[in-house]
Every structure is written in C-alpha cells, then in structure tokens.
Coordinates of C-alpha atoms and ligand atoms in Angstrom, one line a residue:
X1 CA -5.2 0.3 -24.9
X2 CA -7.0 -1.6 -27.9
X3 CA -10.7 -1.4 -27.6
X4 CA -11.5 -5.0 -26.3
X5 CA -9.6 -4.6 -22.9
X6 CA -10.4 -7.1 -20.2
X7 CA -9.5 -6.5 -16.9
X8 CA -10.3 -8.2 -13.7
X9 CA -10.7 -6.7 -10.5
X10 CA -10.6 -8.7 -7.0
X11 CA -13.1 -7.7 -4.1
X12 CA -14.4 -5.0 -6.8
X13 CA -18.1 -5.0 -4.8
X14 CA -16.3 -2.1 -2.6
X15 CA -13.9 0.5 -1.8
X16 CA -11.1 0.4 -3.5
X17 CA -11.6 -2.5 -6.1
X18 CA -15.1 -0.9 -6.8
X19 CA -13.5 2.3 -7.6
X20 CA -10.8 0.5 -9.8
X21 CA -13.3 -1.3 -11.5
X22 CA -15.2 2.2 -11.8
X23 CA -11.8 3.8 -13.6
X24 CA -10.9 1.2 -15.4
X25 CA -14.6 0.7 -17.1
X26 CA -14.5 4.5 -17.6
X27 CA -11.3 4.0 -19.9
X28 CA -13.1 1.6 -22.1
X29 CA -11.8 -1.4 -20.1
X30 CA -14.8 -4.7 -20.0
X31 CA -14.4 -5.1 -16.2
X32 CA -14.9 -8.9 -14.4
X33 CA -15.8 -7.9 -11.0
X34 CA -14.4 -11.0 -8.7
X35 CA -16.6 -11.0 -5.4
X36 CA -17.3 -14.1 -3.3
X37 CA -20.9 -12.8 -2.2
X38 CA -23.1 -12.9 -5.8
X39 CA -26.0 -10.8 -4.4
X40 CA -22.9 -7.7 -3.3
X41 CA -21.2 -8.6 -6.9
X42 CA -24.1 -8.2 -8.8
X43 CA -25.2 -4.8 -7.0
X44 CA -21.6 -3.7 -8.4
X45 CA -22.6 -5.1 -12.0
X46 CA -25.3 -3.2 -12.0
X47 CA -24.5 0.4 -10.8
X48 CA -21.9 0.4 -13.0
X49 CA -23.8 -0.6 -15.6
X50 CA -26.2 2.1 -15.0
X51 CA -23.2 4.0 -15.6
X52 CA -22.5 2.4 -19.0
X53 CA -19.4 0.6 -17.5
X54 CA -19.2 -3.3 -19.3
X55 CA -19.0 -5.1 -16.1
X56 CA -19.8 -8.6 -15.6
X57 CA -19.7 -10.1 -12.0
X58 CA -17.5 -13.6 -11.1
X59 CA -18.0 -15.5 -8.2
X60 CA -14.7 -15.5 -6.7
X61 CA -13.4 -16.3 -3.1
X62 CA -9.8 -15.5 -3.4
X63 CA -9.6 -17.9 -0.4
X64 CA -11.1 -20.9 -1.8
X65 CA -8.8 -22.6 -4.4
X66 CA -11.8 -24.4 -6.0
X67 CA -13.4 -21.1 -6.1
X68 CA -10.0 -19.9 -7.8
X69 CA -10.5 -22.7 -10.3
X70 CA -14.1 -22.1 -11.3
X71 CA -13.6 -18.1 -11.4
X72 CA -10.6 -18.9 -14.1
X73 CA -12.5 -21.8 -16.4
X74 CA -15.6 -19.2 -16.6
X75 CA -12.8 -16.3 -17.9
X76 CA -11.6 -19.0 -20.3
X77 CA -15.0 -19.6 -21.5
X78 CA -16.0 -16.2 -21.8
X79 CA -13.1 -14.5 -22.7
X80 CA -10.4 -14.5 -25.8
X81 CA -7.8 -13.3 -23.4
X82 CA -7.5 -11.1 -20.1
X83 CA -5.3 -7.8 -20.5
X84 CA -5.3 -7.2 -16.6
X85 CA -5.4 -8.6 -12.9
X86 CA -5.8 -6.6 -10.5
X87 CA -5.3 -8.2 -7.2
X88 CA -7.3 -6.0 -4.7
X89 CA -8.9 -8.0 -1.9
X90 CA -7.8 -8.1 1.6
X91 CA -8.8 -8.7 4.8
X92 CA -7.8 -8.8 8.5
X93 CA -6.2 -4.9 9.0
X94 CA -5.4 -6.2 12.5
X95 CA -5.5 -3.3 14.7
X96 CA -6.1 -4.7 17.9
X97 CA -3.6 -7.2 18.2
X98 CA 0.4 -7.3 17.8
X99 CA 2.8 -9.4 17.0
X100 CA 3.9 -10.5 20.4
X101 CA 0.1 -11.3 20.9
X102 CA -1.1 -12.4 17.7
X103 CA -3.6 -14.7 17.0
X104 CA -2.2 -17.1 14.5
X105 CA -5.7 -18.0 13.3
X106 CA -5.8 -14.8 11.9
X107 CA -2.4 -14.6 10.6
X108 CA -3.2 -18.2 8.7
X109 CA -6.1 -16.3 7.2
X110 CA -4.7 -13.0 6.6
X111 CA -1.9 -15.0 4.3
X112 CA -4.4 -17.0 3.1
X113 CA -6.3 -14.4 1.4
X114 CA -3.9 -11.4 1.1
X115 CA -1.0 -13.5 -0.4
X116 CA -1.6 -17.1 -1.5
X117 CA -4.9 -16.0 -3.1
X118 CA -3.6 -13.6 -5.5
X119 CA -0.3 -15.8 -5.7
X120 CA -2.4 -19.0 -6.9
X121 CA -5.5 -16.4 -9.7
X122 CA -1.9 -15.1 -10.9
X123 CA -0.7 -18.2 -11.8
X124 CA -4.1 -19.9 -12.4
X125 CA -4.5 -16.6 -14.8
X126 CA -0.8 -16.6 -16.8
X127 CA -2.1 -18.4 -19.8
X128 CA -5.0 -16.1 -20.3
X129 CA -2.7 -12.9 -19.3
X130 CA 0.1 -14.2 -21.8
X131 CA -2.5 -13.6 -25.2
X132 CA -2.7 -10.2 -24.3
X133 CA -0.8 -7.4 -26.3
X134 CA 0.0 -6.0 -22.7
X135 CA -0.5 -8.0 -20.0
X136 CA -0.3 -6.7 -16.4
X137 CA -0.6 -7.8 -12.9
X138 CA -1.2 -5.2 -9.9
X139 CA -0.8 -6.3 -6.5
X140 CA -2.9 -4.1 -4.2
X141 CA -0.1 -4.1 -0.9
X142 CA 0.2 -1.5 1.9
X143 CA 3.3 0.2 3.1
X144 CA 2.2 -2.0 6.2
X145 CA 4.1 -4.9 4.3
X146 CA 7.2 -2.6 3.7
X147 CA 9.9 -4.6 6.0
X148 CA 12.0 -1.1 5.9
X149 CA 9.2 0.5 7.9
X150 CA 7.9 -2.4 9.6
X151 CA 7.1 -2.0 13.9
X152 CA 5.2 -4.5 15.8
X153 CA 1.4 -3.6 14.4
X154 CA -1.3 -5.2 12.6
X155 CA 0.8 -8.0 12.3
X156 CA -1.1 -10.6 10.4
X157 CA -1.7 -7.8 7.8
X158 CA 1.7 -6.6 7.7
X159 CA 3.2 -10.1 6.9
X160 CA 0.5 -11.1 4.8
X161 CA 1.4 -7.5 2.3
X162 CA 5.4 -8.2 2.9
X163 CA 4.8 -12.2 1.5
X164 CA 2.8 -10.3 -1.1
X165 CA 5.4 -7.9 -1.8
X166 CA 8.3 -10.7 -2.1
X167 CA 5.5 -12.5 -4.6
X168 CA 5.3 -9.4 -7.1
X169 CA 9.4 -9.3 -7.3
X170 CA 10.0 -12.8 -7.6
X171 CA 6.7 -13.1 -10.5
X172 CA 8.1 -9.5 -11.9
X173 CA 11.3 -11.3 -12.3
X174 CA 10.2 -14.6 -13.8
X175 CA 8.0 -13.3 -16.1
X176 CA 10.6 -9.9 -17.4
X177 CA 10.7 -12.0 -20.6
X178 CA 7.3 -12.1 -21.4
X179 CA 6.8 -8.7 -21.1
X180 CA 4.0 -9.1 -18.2
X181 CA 4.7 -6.5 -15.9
X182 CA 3.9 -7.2 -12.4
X183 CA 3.7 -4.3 -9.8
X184 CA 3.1 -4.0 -5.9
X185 CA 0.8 -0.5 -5.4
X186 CA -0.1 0.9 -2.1
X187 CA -2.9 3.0 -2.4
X188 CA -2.4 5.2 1.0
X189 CA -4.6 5.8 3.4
X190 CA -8.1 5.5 1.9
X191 CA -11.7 6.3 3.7
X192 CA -13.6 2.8 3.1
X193 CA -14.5 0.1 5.2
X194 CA -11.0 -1.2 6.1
X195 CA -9.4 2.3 5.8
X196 CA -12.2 4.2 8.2
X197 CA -13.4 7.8 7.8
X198 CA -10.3 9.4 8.0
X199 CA -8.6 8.8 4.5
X200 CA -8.4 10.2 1.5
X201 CA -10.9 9.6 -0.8
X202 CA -11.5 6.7 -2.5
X203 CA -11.2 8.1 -6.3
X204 CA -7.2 9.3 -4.6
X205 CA -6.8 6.1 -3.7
X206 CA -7.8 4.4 -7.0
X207 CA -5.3 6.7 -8.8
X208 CA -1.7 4.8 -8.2
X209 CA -3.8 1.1 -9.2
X210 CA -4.9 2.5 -12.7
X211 CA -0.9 4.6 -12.8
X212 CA 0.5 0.4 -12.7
X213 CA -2.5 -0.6 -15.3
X214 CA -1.6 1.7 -17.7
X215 CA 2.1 1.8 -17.7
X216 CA 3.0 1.1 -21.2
X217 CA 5.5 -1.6 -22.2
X218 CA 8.7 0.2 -20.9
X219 CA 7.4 0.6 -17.5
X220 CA 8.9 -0.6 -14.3
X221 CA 7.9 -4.1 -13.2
X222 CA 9.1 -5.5 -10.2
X223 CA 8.7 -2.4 -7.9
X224 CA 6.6 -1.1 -5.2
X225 CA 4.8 2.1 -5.7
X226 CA 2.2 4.8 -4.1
X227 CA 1.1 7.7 -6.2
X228 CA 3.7 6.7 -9.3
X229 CA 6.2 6.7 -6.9
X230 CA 9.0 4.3 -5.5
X231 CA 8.5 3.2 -1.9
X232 CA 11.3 1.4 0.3
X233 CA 10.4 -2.4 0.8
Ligands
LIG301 N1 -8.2 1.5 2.8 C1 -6.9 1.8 3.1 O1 -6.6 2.7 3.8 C2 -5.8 0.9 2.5 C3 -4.5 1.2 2.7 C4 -3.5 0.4 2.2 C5 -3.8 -0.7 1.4 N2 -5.1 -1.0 1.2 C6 -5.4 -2.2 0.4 O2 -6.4 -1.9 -0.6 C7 -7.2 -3.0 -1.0 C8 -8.6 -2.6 -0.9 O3 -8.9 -2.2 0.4 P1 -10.3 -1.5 0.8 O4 -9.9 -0.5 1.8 O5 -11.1 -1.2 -0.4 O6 -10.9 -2.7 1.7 P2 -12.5 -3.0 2.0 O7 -13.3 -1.8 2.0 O8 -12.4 -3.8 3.3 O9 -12.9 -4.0 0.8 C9 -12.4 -5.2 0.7 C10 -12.9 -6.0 -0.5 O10 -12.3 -7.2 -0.6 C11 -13.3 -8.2 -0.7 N3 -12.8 -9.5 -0.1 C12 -12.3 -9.8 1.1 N4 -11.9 -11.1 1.2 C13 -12.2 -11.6 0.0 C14 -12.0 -12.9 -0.6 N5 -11.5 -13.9 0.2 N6 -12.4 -13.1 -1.9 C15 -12.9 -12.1 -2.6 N7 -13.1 -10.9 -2.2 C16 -12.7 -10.6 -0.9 C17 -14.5 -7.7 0.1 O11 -15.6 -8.4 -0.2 P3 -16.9 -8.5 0.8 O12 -17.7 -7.3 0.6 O13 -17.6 -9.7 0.3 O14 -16.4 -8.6 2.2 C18 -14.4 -6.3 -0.4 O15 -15.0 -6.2 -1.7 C19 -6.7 -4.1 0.0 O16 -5.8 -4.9 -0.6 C20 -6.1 -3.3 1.2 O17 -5.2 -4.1 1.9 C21 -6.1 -0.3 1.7

C-alpha cells in the first residue's frame, strides 16, 4: 500500500462498512465514508476521527443515480485517484416472505440497491479506480446469492446478491487487463442490524472485506470468497 491510499466504503455509518472503514483507516488507508443520511455519516467521520482514522463522509444513496453522480464528481474534485471501492450497502434481508409470496416492490428495491447501485459507482468510479497503482473493487454479497445453495428464502435478497455475484464475474473479466481486481466477499453471519444478535462479531466479519482489499496484484479476481476462501456460486 503506498501511503496516500484512498478507499471508499458504501453504507460505512454501520456494521459492517463501519468496521471496514474502521480497518481500512487503521492500515493507513484515507477512508470516504458513502452514507445517504449526512447527520449518521458524519457521526462515523467523527468517531473515527477521534480515533485518528482520515475519514471524510460523502453523501451517497446507492439507490439514487443522481446521488451516484454527485458522490463521484465530489471524489474527482477531491481526490487524485481512488485505490479502492468497497461496495457494502444492502438492504431488504427479507425474512418474512418467500419467493412464492414475494413482494415484488421489495424485490425492485432490493436489486435496486444491492446490485444496480454498486453496478452503476463501479462504473461511474472506473476512471478514478484506473489511476491507481492497485485498483480494487469488493462486492459485499452473501452466500444467500450463491445459486448452488439457493432454497426459496429471503428472496429479494437472495436474487439481488446472485445479480451481484454475476456483476463481479462479468466486471472481473472485463477489466483482467487492467489489472483491477474485482471480488465478491461474504462476510458470514455477523451480529449488526441486518445480521441480529446472533453473529459473529463484527471485527470477524470485517476480516474476509480487508483479505479482497489487500490481495496484491497476483490475486484472484473474479471469485467469490468468505474468510480467504472459495465458496460455490
Ligand atoms: N450481517 C450479516 O450477517 C451479513 C451476512 C452476509 C452478508 N452481509 C452483507 O454485508 C453488508 C453489510 O451488512 P450489515 O450487516 O452491516 O448491514 P446493516 O447493519 O443493515 O447496515 C447497512 C448499511 O448500508 C447502508 N445503506 C442501506 N441502503 C443504502 C443506500 N441506498 N445507500 C447508501 N447506504 C445504504 C445503511 O445506511 P443507513 O444507516 O442510512 O440505513 C447502513 O449503513 C451488506 O451488503 C449485507 O448484505 C451481511
């Protein structure tokens, strides 16, 4: 890692993404904290700050294209180039409803968020990623998107992290060239808001994110991974 390492971090005002954003600052990293509510981003900014993390919240709705737009023209302005995109938020862990009963309100919005939202930054993001010595791109999925494990549950989840899955091979692919390794992490079953009390801690859960972040240049791209390793799709 060269000392001016820029990473940005989706939903980073919580859980996981806050924890991310905790790790990655801790190795050195300047971390843009993208959260779509400014009051929760810039209670992030500030703890870790007081922790002597660089950390500069974004207004981002990963949701909102325009808000896509905005978040990426302040990064140009602000930045010479970003290193790393982590693509953490998420919404809709649709317990109570299956996929014979779905609602397809929430499916539209699960897909909206969890895979065309990091699908449009990573794109919107690709010039700034490509002046970076080592550019990266980590997909936070589930093994609730893995199609080899796949029952009729949380459906709008599941095949919002299975389109998100099929985005990190088909970017990993496009992009081999370049050298901008693209991954697709699962971080396992983590005690915050979405993952409940009966997780493992968030710090565990962090661990397999900062594993795809810091791969060096030989790594794998293109794969799908909890805890450094392989899982089926
Ligand atoms: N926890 C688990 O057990 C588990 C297991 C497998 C995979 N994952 C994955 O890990 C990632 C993080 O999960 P988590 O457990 O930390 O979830 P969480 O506690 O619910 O936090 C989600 C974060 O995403 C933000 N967010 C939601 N929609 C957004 C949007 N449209 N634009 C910007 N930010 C948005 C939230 O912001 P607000 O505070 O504004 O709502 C919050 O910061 C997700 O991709 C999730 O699918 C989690």
């Amino acid at each position: 890692m060269n000392t001016q390492s820029i990473a940005l971090v989706t939903g980073a005002n919580r859980g996981i993404g806050f924890e991310v954003s905790h790790q990655l600052g801790a190795l050195g990293y300047t971390v843009l904290l993208g959260c779509r509510n400014t009051t929760r981003g810039r209670a992030a900014q500030e703890a870790l700050r007081a922790d002597g993390i660089k950390a500069q919240q974004i207004d981002l709705d990963v949701s909102i294209p325009a808000s896509i737009e905005a978040a990426v023209a302040q990064v140009e302005r602000d930045y010479p180039h970003l290193d790393v995109l982590v693509n953490n938020a998420a919404i809709h862990y649709d317990t109570w409803q299956r996929v014979t009963d779905a609602n397809m309100d929430i499916v539209a919005e699960a897909i909206e968020a969890n895979t065309l939202g990091p699908w449009r930054l990573s794109v919107a993001l690709l010039s700034m990623l490509r002046r970076s010595k080592a550019p990266r791109i980590v997909n936070v999925s589930s093994e609730g998107g893995s199609i080899a494990s796949m029952s009729g549950g949380t459906p709008a989840y599941s095949l919002s992290k299975a389109g998100l899955n099929a985005i990190t091979r088909m970017m990993a692919h496009e992009l081999e060239r370049e050298g901008i390794l693209v991954n697709a992490i699962c971080p396992g079953w983590t005690k915050t808001d979405m993952g409940g009390s009966g997780g493992r801690p968030v710090a565990d859960g962090a661990k397999g994110i900062i594993w795809a972040v810091t791969l060096d240049r030989s790594g794998p791209s293109g794969g799908f991974f909890r805890d450094g390793q392989p899982l089926p799709w």
